[in-house]
Every structure is written in C-alpha cells, then in structure tokens.
Amino acid sequence: MANGPLRGLRILDLTHVWAGPLATRILADLGAEVVKIEAPMGRGPRFYGGIPIGGFIGREPGEEPYNNNAAFVKLQRNKKSVALDLKTQEGRQVFLDLVAKSDVVIENFSARAMADLELDYRHLQKANPQVIHVAMPGFGLTGPYSNRVAFGPTVEPMSGLTHVMGYDEHELRSTAMALPDPIAALHAVSAVLTAIQKRAITGFGELVEMSLHESAVSAHGAWIVETQLSDRKLSPQGNKHPAMAPHGVYSCNGDDEWVAIACRDDKDWRSLCSCIGEDLDAKLNLAERKSKHDEIDRQISLWCTERPPEEVVHTLQENRVPAGHVRITPQMTSDPHVQFREFFVPLEKNTPIPGNPIKMDKVSPADWTPCPRLGEHNECILKNWLGLTDEQASRLKHLNIIVDKPPR
C-alpha cells in the first residue's frame, strides 16, 4: 500500500470500466487502502477468444490473460483484490462485514444495481452508520434518464460538446475517448475527500450521488452560458477558435509531423509575424485575422512545412507564442521533459503507465505496487479485517464465494 497522505482510509471499490476505476486509482496513489471487490467473472473468462481493447500488458496474454488485460491493469495499481460473489447470500454478508470496517464504498453501476443487490445506502448504513457511499451512475439515481444505459461516448454528445466539434455542421465529431469518464473520476475524488471532511465534523456517513452526464456538462466553458444570453449560434469550427486567430494544427517537415499554434491576442500575433516574416501583416486586429483566417493558415502552413516540428516549437516558444508538438505515444513517453519528471512508471512488465500528476511529500511511485491478480488478497483481507480463520476462508473458496481465477 502506498504510504501517502490518505494512508489509513479504507475504501471498498466496486467500480468498473474507466470513470470509477480512475477515481479509485488516484485515491490509492495518495495512500488510501483500496480493496477492489471484483465479480468472479469481472475480468473476463480464463481464456480470451481474441485481443481485448488496449491489448495485453507485455503484449502477450500469458497463462492468465484475464490478469493481463491492459485497459484493466492500467487502472488498478496500488489496490488489493478480493474476488467475491455478491449474488450469493453469504457473499453479500461478507461484503457487509467488510463495509462495517470501511470508510467509503464507491461504485459506478447503473442506478438500480445496488438496490437490486440490497446493497444500496440504506443497507450499507445499517452495517456501518459512518460509511460514505459514493454512487456515480450515468445519469444519477433519479430522473427520467436514471435507468438508461450510460456509456461515455454516448453521454458525451448529450453534454453539448459534440455540437461544437467537427469541421462543419454536416459532420459533427466526438472526441472518441469518452471525456465524461475522466472528468467524472476527478469529481468523484473530490466527492470522497469532501465527504470524509464532513464526516469528521458530523460523525456520520452519507450517500454522495453524482452523475457522469452532469460531470461532463459542468466541465464545459463559458459558451454554455453565452448561448443562453445571446442569439449567437455556435457551430463546429474545426481547429479554429471563436476568440483567437490564428488557431490551429499545422503540418511540419517530416512523416506525419504536426504542431498546434494559438494566438491569444495581438501581442502573440505580432510575435508570430516576426517569426514567419513579411508574408503576414502584423497590424491586423482579431476581427481582421478571423476574416482572413484561411489565408493566414496557408502562410503558416508554408512556413511550418519547411521545418521539423522541434524547430517550429522552439522558435515560437522563444518568442512566447503558445505552440506544441502533436505527439504520438512513443514520442510522449520518450519526451525529455516527461522523462526528467519521471511521470510514467514502469510497474507493469516494463510497460510505461501514466503516474499521478499530484506531486507532494509522500506521494511517490517508489512504494507503489502493480495491479493485483484476481483475488490475490482474498485471504489476507478476510483474515485481517474480519478475523476469519484459515478454515473459514478455505470454506468460502471451496464454495466459490471467493475465487482467484474466473470460474470458466
């Protein structure tokens, strides 16, 4: 367990996919004791028929492919695994016994899932009046959409983001990466820490409800308010920006090499002109630059295509113009700045995994642990937390209430 500032905080993690597991990974990085309560088939079958999304850690399925699913593994470091069948009465009771020893239960199931298992806050509170239950379903626990199937790529368009993405109103685009999930994860971390602070004052736990959809909407900029207060209609602008010009992504010398450039104001524009030369008029104001954006883009592109991206970025940054190299993954992990800060951590079979961007005393990958194997901590958690004997733990394993490999 990481020796971070949240050490001593016990969290039962029922989350799945991305939003919830990212939240609990952050909390585990910060020192919380996160016990992942996994369904026996939660990591998939014993043998995969193909390659999962994200592939396998180490590029090979190995003898236990369910323990090598890259998309799963990258979100589970610093956690402990208890594989427990909550659909059995005895498994449910074991879980409630663990709740009695915990500070937080966090899940991102559908709105009815915990109630159907008789494990919603009403039941958790009976087991532990001080427990905090963080529920983060797609559309919240109430409302006409609460029982809808929620998936990040389909929730994202409902947040309004997709409406302003793409190159024209006839071909809207999504981010293709489910932005509501990581946004909701950060909200969930904040929710846990706030509820813990409140409990220190009141002495009681509570239900904390949050929504994937509302998290995504809350992260968008001023345009949500602006469109309510004016007749202005927003439309997709590609890589352009409603309040900056020029603003875009430009091809450079090299194989599929690109840079992003943004002019925030007239000062940036004059600096950009000084770099590119006489082909650009440094006296143009924002309105004039927006009206001539396409021509300006052509001039910038001509200048960029004659230079490698490193030179473009260096030249513009030296003149205080915001510019950045569009990275692919190998470039990102080998970037000298990223390597200097030791951001990527090689915990998982020498596969670099993003670290924690929070840097403070006692938050360090030096004491981090890789993703646990399925059910790796069954016995130690049940014995240490609940005082079960070897015989009692063996009985639960014999009945498949706890497992260390998928049943099939």
Coordinates of C-alpha atoms in Angstrom, one line a residue:
M1 CA 0.0 0.0 0.0
A2 CA 1.3 3.4 -0.9
N3 CA 2.5 5.5 2.1
G4 CA 0.6 8.7 1.0
P5 CA -1.3 11.3 2.9
L6 CA -4.6 9.2 2.7
R7 CA -3.0 6.2 4.5
G8 CA -5.5 4.7 6.9
L9 CA -8.5 5.5 4.8
R10 CA -10.3 2.2 3.8
I11 CA -12.2 2.1 0.5
L12 CA -14.3 -0.7 -1.0
D13 CA -14.1 -0.3 -4.7
L14 CA -16.9 -1.7 -6.8
T15 CA -16.2 0.4 -9.8
H16 CA -15.8 -0.8 -13.4
V17 CA -14.8 0.5 -16.9
W18 CA -13.0 3.8 -16.6
A19 CA -14.6 6.6 -14.6
G20 CA -14.8 4.8 -11.3
P21 CA -11.5 2.9 -11.5
L22 CA -9.6 6.1 -12.4
A23 CA -11.0 7.8 -9.3
T24 CA -10.0 4.9 -7.0
R25 CA -6.6 4.7 -8.6
I26 CA -6.0 8.3 -7.7
L27 CA -7.1 7.7 -4.2
A28 CA -4.9 4.6 -4.0
D29 CA -1.9 6.6 -5.3
L30 CA -2.5 9.0 -2.5
G31 CA -2.3 6.2 0.1
A32 CA -5.8 5.0 0.7
E33 CA -6.2 1.3 1.2
V34 CA -8.4 0.5 -1.8
V35 CA -9.8 -3.0 -1.9
K36 CA -11.3 -3.8 -5.2
I37 CA -14.3 -6.1 -4.8
E38 CA -14.5 -8.0 -8.1
A39 CA -17.1 -10.3 -9.5
P40 CA -15.7 -13.8 -10.2
M41 CA -16.0 -13.1 -14.0
G42 CA -15.3 -9.4 -13.7
R43 CA -12.0 -9.6 -15.6
G44 CA -13.5 -11.9 -18.3
P45 CA -13.0 -15.6 -18.9
R46 CA -10.0 -17.7 -18.3
F47 CA -9.2 -17.8 -21.9
Y48 CA -9.8 -14.9 -24.4
G49 CA -11.0 -15.6 -27.9
G50 CA -9.3 -12.5 -29.2
I51 CA -7.5 -9.4 -28.1
P52 CA -9.2 -7.0 -25.7
I53 CA -9.4 -3.3 -26.2
G54 CA -6.0 -1.9 -25.3
G55 CA -4.3 -5.3 -25.8
F56 CA -2.3 -7.2 -23.2
I57 CA 0.3 -5.8 -20.8
G58 CA 3.6 -7.1 -22.1
R59 CA 2.0 -7.7 -25.5
E60 CA 1.3 -11.3 -24.6
P61 CA -1.8 -12.9 -23.0
G62 CA 0.3 -15.2 -20.9
E63 CA -1.1 -18.1 -18.9
E64 CA -3.6 -15.8 -17.1
P65 CA -4.9 -13.4 -19.8
Y66 CA -7.6 -12.1 -17.5
N67 CA -4.8 -10.7 -15.4
N68 CA -3.0 -9.1 -18.3
N69 CA -5.9 -7.0 -19.9
A70 CA -4.1 -3.7 -20.4
A71 CA -7.2 -1.5 -20.2
F72 CA -8.0 -3.0 -16.8
V73 CA -4.4 -3.3 -15.5
K74 CA -3.5 0.4 -16.0
L75 CA -6.3 1.5 -13.6
Q76 CA -5.7 -0.9 -10.8
R77 CA -2.2 -0.2 -9.3
N78 CA -1.9 0.2 -5.5
K79 CA -5.1 -1.7 -4.9
K80 CA -5.9 -5.0 -3.3
S81 CA -8.2 -7.6 -4.9
V82 CA -11.0 -9.6 -3.3
A83 CA -13.0 -11.6 -5.8
L84 CA -16.3 -12.1 -4.1
D85 CA -19.7 -13.3 -5.5
L86 CA -22.1 -10.7 -4.3
K87 CA -25.1 -12.6 -5.8
T88 CA -24.9 -15.2 -3.1
Q89 CA -26.4 -14.5 0.3
E90 CA -23.1 -15.5 2.1
G91 CA -21.0 -13.4 -0.3
R92 CA -23.3 -10.4 0.3
Q93 CA -22.9 -10.9 4.0
V94 CA -19.1 -11.0 3.8
F95 CA -19.3 -7.7 1.8
L96 CA -21.5 -6.1 4.5
D97 CA -19.0 -7.3 7.1
L98 CA -16.3 -5.5 5.2
V99 CA -18.4 -2.4 4.9
A100 CA -18.6 -2.4 8.7
K101 CA -14.7 -2.0 8.7
S102 CA -14.6 0.6 5.9
D103 CA -14.8 4.3 5.4
V104 CA -16.0 4.5 1.8
V105 CA -17.9 2.4 -0.7
I106 CA -17.7 3.7 -4.2
E107 CA -19.4 2.3 -7.3
N108 CA -20.5 3.4 -10.8
F109 CA -23.1 0.8 -11.6
S110 CA -26.5 1.7 -13.1
A111 CA -28.9 3.4 -10.8
R112 CA -30.8 0.2 -9.8
A113 CA -27.9 -2.2 -9.4
M114 CA -27.0 -1.7 -5.8
A115 CA -30.7 -1.6 -4.8
D116 CA -31.3 -4.9 -6.7
L117 CA -28.4 -6.5 -4.6
E118 CA -29.9 -5.0 -1.4
L119 CA -26.6 -3.1 -1.1
D120 CA -27.8 0.4 -1.6
Y121 CA -27.1 3.1 1.0
R122 CA -30.0 2.1 3.2
H123 CA -28.4 -1.4 3.7
L124 CA -24.8 -0.1 3.9
Q125 CA -25.8 2.4 6.6
K126 CA -27.2 -0.4 8.7
A127 CA -23.9 -2.2 8.5
N128 CA -21.9 1.0 9.3
P129 CA -23.6 4.3 10.1
Q130 CA -20.3 6.1 9.4
V131 CA -19.8 4.7 5.9
I132 CA -19.8 7.0 2.9
H133 CA -21.4 5.6 -0.2
V134 CA -20.3 7.4 -3.4
A135 CA -22.7 6.4 -6.3
M136 CA -21.8 7.7 -9.8
P137 CA -24.3 6.3 -12.3
G138 CA -24.5 7.7 -15.8
F139 CA -27.5 10.0 -15.2
G140 CA -27.8 10.0 -11.4
L141 CA -30.1 8.0 -9.2
T142 CA -33.3 9.9 -10.1
G143 CA -34.9 11.4 -13.1
P144 CA -36.4 10.1 -16.4
Y145 CA -33.0 9.0 -17.7
S146 CA -31.8 7.3 -14.5
N147 CA -32.3 3.8 -15.8
R148 CA -30.8 4.5 -19.2
V149 CA -27.7 2.6 -20.3
A150 CA -24.8 5.1 -19.9
F151 CA -21.6 4.8 -21.9
G152 CA -19.1 7.6 -22.1
P153 CA -19.1 8.1 -25.9
T154 CA -22.9 8.4 -25.9
V155 CA -23.1 10.5 -22.8
E156 CA -20.5 13.0 -24.3
P157 CA -22.8 14.2 -27.1
M158 CA -25.6 14.8 -24.6
S159 CA -23.3 17.2 -22.7
G160 CA -23.2 19.6 -25.6
L161 CA -19.5 19.0 -26.5
T162 CA -20.1 17.2 -29.8
H163 CA -22.3 20.0 -31.1
V164 CA -19.3 22.3 -31.3
M165 CA -16.8 19.7 -32.6
G166 CA -16.0 18.8 -36.2
Y167 CA -15.3 20.9 -39.3
D168 CA -18.8 21.8 -40.3
E169 CA -22.4 21.3 -39.1
H170 CA -22.9 18.5 -41.5
E171 CA -20.2 16.2 -39.9
L172 CA -20.1 16.5 -36.2
R173 CA -17.3 14.7 -34.3
S174 CA -16.9 13.2 -30.9
T175 CA -13.6 13.0 -29.1
A176 CA -13.7 9.2 -29.4
M177 CA -12.2 8.9 -25.9
A178 CA -15.3 9.3 -23.6
L179 CA -14.2 12.5 -21.9
P180 CA -17.1 12.3 -19.4
D181 CA -15.3 9.4 -17.7
P182 CA -12.1 11.1 -16.6
I183 CA -14.0 14.3 -15.8
A184 CA -16.3 12.3 -13.5
A185 CA -13.3 10.5 -12.0
L186 CA -11.9 13.8 -10.8
H187 CA -15.3 14.8 -9.4
A188 CA -15.5 11.5 -7.6
V189 CA -12.1 12.1 -5.9
S190 CA -13.3 15.5 -4.8
A191 CA -16.6 13.9 -3.5
V192 CA -14.8 11.3 -1.4
L193 CA -12.4 13.8 0.2
T194 CA -15.2 16.3 0.9
A195 CA -17.5 13.7 2.5
I196 CA -14.6 12.5 4.7
Q197 CA -14.0 16.0 5.8
K198 CA -17.7 16.5 6.5
R199 CA -17.9 13.2 8.5
A200 CA -15.0 14.4 10.7
I201 CA -17.4 17.2 11.7
T202 CA -20.7 15.4 11.9
G203 CA -19.6 11.9 12.9
F204 CA -22.0 10.4 10.3
G205 CA -21.6 9.0 6.8
E206 CA -23.9 9.7 3.9
L207 CA -24.9 9.0 0.4
V208 CA -23.0 11.1 -2.2
E209 CA -24.6 11.0 -5.6
M210 CA -23.0 12.2 -8.8
S211 CA -23.7 11.8 -12.5
L212 CA -21.4 11.1 -15.4
H213 CA -23.6 13.3 -17.6
E214 CA -23.7 16.3 -15.1
S215 CA -19.9 16.0 -14.5
A216 CA -19.3 16.4 -18.3
V217 CA -21.7 19.3 -18.6
S218 CA -20.1 21.1 -15.7
A219 CA -16.6 20.9 -17.3
H220 CA -17.5 22.9 -20.4
G221 CA -16.7 26.5 -20.8
A222 CA -18.5 29.8 -20.9
W223 CA -20.2 29.1 -24.2
I224 CA -23.0 27.2 -22.4
V225 CA -23.9 30.5 -20.6
E226 CA -23.2 32.7 -23.7
T227 CA -25.6 30.8 -25.9
Q228 CA -28.4 31.3 -23.4
L229 CA -27.8 35.1 -23.2
S230 CA -27.4 35.9 -26.9
D231 CA -28.8 35.0 -30.3
R232 CA -25.4 33.7 -31.4
K233 CA -25.4 30.2 -32.6
L234 CA -22.3 28.1 -32.1
S235 CA -21.2 25.8 -34.9
P236 CA -18.2 23.5 -35.4
Q237 CA -15.1 25.3 -36.4
G238 CA -12.6 22.5 -36.8
N239 CA -9.3 23.6 -35.2
K240 CA -10.3 27.3 -35.2
H241 CA -11.3 29.1 -32.0
P242 CA -14.2 31.6 -31.5
A243 CA -12.0 34.1 -29.7
M244 CA -8.5 33.5 -31.1
A245 CA -7.0 33.8 -34.6
P246 CA -4.9 32.2 -35.9
H247 CA -5.6 29.0 -34.0
G248 CA -4.9 25.6 -35.5
V249 CA -2.8 22.5 -36.1
Y250 CA -0.2 22.7 -38.9
S251 CA 1.8 20.1 -40.8
C252 CA 5.6 20.2 -40.4
N253 CA 8.5 18.7 -42.3
G254 CA 8.6 15.0 -41.5
D255 CA 6.4 11.9 -41.7
D256 CA 3.0 12.9 -40.2
E257 CA 4.5 15.6 -38.0
W258 CA 2.3 18.4 -36.7
V259 CA 2.3 21.3 -34.3
A260 CA -0.5 23.2 -32.6
I261 CA -0.3 27.0 -32.6
A262 CA -2.5 29.5 -30.8
C263 CA -2.5 33.3 -30.9
R264 CA -4.2 34.5 -27.7
D265 CA -4.0 38.2 -28.5
D266 CA -2.5 40.9 -30.7
K267 CA 0.9 40.6 -28.9
D268 CA 1.1 36.9 -29.8
W269 CA 0.1 37.8 -33.4
R270 CA 2.9 40.3 -33.7
S271 CA 5.4 37.8 -32.3
L272 CA 4.2 35.1 -34.8
C273 CA 4.6 37.6 -37.6
S274 CA 8.2 38.3 -36.5
C275 CA 9.0 34.6 -36.7
I276 CA 7.3 33.9 -40.1
G277 CA 8.2 37.2 -41.9
E278 CA 6.8 39.7 -44.3
D279 CA 4.0 37.5 -45.7
L280 CA 1.9 38.2 -42.6
D281 CA 0.6 41.7 -41.7
A282 CA 1.4 42.3 -38.0
K283 CA -1.1 45.2 -37.8
L284 CA -4.2 43.0 -38.3
N285 CA -6.6 43.0 -35.4
L286 CA -8.6 40.0 -34.2
A287 CA -11.6 40.7 -36.4
E288 CA -9.4 41.1 -39.5
R289 CA -7.4 38.0 -38.6
K290 CA -10.6 35.9 -38.3
S291 CA -11.9 37.2 -41.7
K292 CA -8.6 36.2 -43.3
H293 CA -8.1 33.0 -41.2
D294 CA -7.8 30.6 -44.2
E295 CA -5.2 32.7 -45.9
I296 CA -3.2 33.1 -42.7
D297 CA -3.4 29.4 -42.2
R298 CA -1.9 28.8 -45.6
Q299 CA 1.0 31.1 -44.9
I300 CA 1.7 29.5 -41.5
S301 CA 1.5 26.0 -43.1
L302 CA 4.0 27.0 -45.8
W303 CA 6.4 28.2 -43.1
C304 CA 5.9 25.0 -41.0
T305 CA 6.3 22.5 -43.8
E306 CA 9.8 23.7 -44.4
R307 CA 10.8 23.0 -40.8
P308 CA 10.8 20.0 -38.4
P309 CA 8.3 20.3 -35.5
E310 CA 11.0 20.7 -32.9
E311 CA 12.3 23.8 -34.7
V312 CA 8.9 25.3 -35.1
V313 CA 8.0 24.8 -31.5
H314 CA 11.4 26.1 -30.3
T315 CA 11.2 29.2 -32.5
L316 CA 7.7 30.1 -31.4
Q317 CA 8.2 29.4 -27.7
E318 CA 11.3 31.5 -27.7
N319 CA 9.1 34.3 -28.9
R320 CA 6.4 33.5 -26.3
V321 CA 3.9 32.2 -28.8
P322 CA 2.0 29.1 -27.5
A323 CA 3.0 26.1 -29.6
G324 CA 3.2 22.4 -29.0
H325 CA 4.3 19.3 -30.9
V326 CA 1.5 16.9 -31.6
R327 CA 2.8 13.7 -30.0
I328 CA 2.2 10.0 -30.7
T329 CA 2.6 7.7 -27.8
P330 CA 6.3 6.7 -28.3
Q331 CA 7.2 10.4 -28.6
M332 CA 5.2 11.2 -25.4
T333 CA 6.9 8.5 -23.3
S334 CA 10.4 9.4 -24.6
D335 CA 9.9 13.2 -24.3
P336 CA 12.9 14.5 -22.3
H337 CA 10.7 16.7 -20.1
V338 CA 8.4 13.8 -19.2
Q339 CA 11.4 11.6 -18.5
F340 CA 13.0 14.2 -16.3
R341 CA 9.9 14.4 -14.2
E342 CA 9.6 10.6 -14.1
F343 CA 5.9 10.8 -14.8
F344 CA 5.5 7.4 -16.5
V345 CA 6.0 4.5 -14.1
P346 CA 7.2 1.0 -15.4
L347 CA 5.2 -1.0 -12.8
E348 CA 3.5 -3.3 -15.3
K349 CA 6.0 -5.6 -17.1
N350 CA 8.1 -2.6 -18.2
T351 CA 5.0 -1.0 -19.9
P352 CA 5.1 2.7 -19.0
I353 CA 1.8 3.7 -17.3
P354 CA 0.9 7.3 -16.5
G355 CA 1.8 8.3 -13.0
N356 CA 0.0 10.7 -10.7
P357 CA 0.2 14.4 -11.6
I358 CA -0.1 15.4 -7.9
K359 CA 3.4 15.9 -6.6
M360 CA 3.8 16.3 -2.8
D361 CA 5.5 14.8 0.2
K362 CA 5.0 11.0 0.4
V363 CA 3.3 10.8 -3.0
S364 CA 5.9 8.8 -4.9
P365 CA 5.9 5.7 -7.2
A366 CA 8.8 4.4 -5.1
D367 CA 6.3 2.5 -2.9
W368 CA 3.6 1.7 -5.5
T369 CA 2.5 -1.8 -6.3
P370 CA 1.3 -3.1 -9.7
C371 CA -2.2 -4.3 -10.4
P372 CA -3.1 -7.3 -8.2
R373 CA -4.0 -10.7 -9.6
L374 CA -7.7 -11.6 -9.4
G375 CA -8.5 -12.4 -5.8
E376 CA -4.9 -12.0 -4.8
H377 CA -5.8 -10.6 -1.4
N378 CA -8.9 -12.7 -0.6
E379 CA -7.4 -14.4 2.5
C380 CA -5.4 -11.6 3.9
I381 CA -8.2 -9.1 3.8
L382 CA -10.8 -11.5 5.2
K383 CA -8.4 -12.6 7.9
N384 CA -7.0 -9.1 8.8
W385 CA -10.2 -7.2 8.5
L386 CA -12.8 -9.7 9.7
G387 CA -10.7 -12.2 11.7
L388 CA -11.7 -15.2 9.6
T389 CA -9.8 -18.4 10.3
D390 CA -8.0 -20.4 7.7
E391 CA -10.8 -23.0 7.8
Q392 CA -13.5 -20.3 7.2
A393 CA -11.6 -18.8 4.3
S394 CA -11.0 -22.2 2.8
R395 CA -14.7 -22.9 3.1
L396 CA -15.6 -19.7 1.2
K397 CA -13.1 -20.7 -1.5
H398 CA -14.5 -24.2 -1.7
L399 CA -18.0 -22.8 -2.3
N400 CA -16.7 -20.4 -5.0
I401 CA -17.9 -17.4 -2.9
I402 CA -14.3 -16.1 -3.2
V403 CA -12.1 -17.1 -6.2
D404 CA -8.7 -16.5 -7.5
K405 CA -9.4 -17.3 -11.2
P406 CA -12.6 -17.0 -13.3
P407 CA -15.0 -19.9 -12.9
R408 CA -14.7 -20.6 -16.6

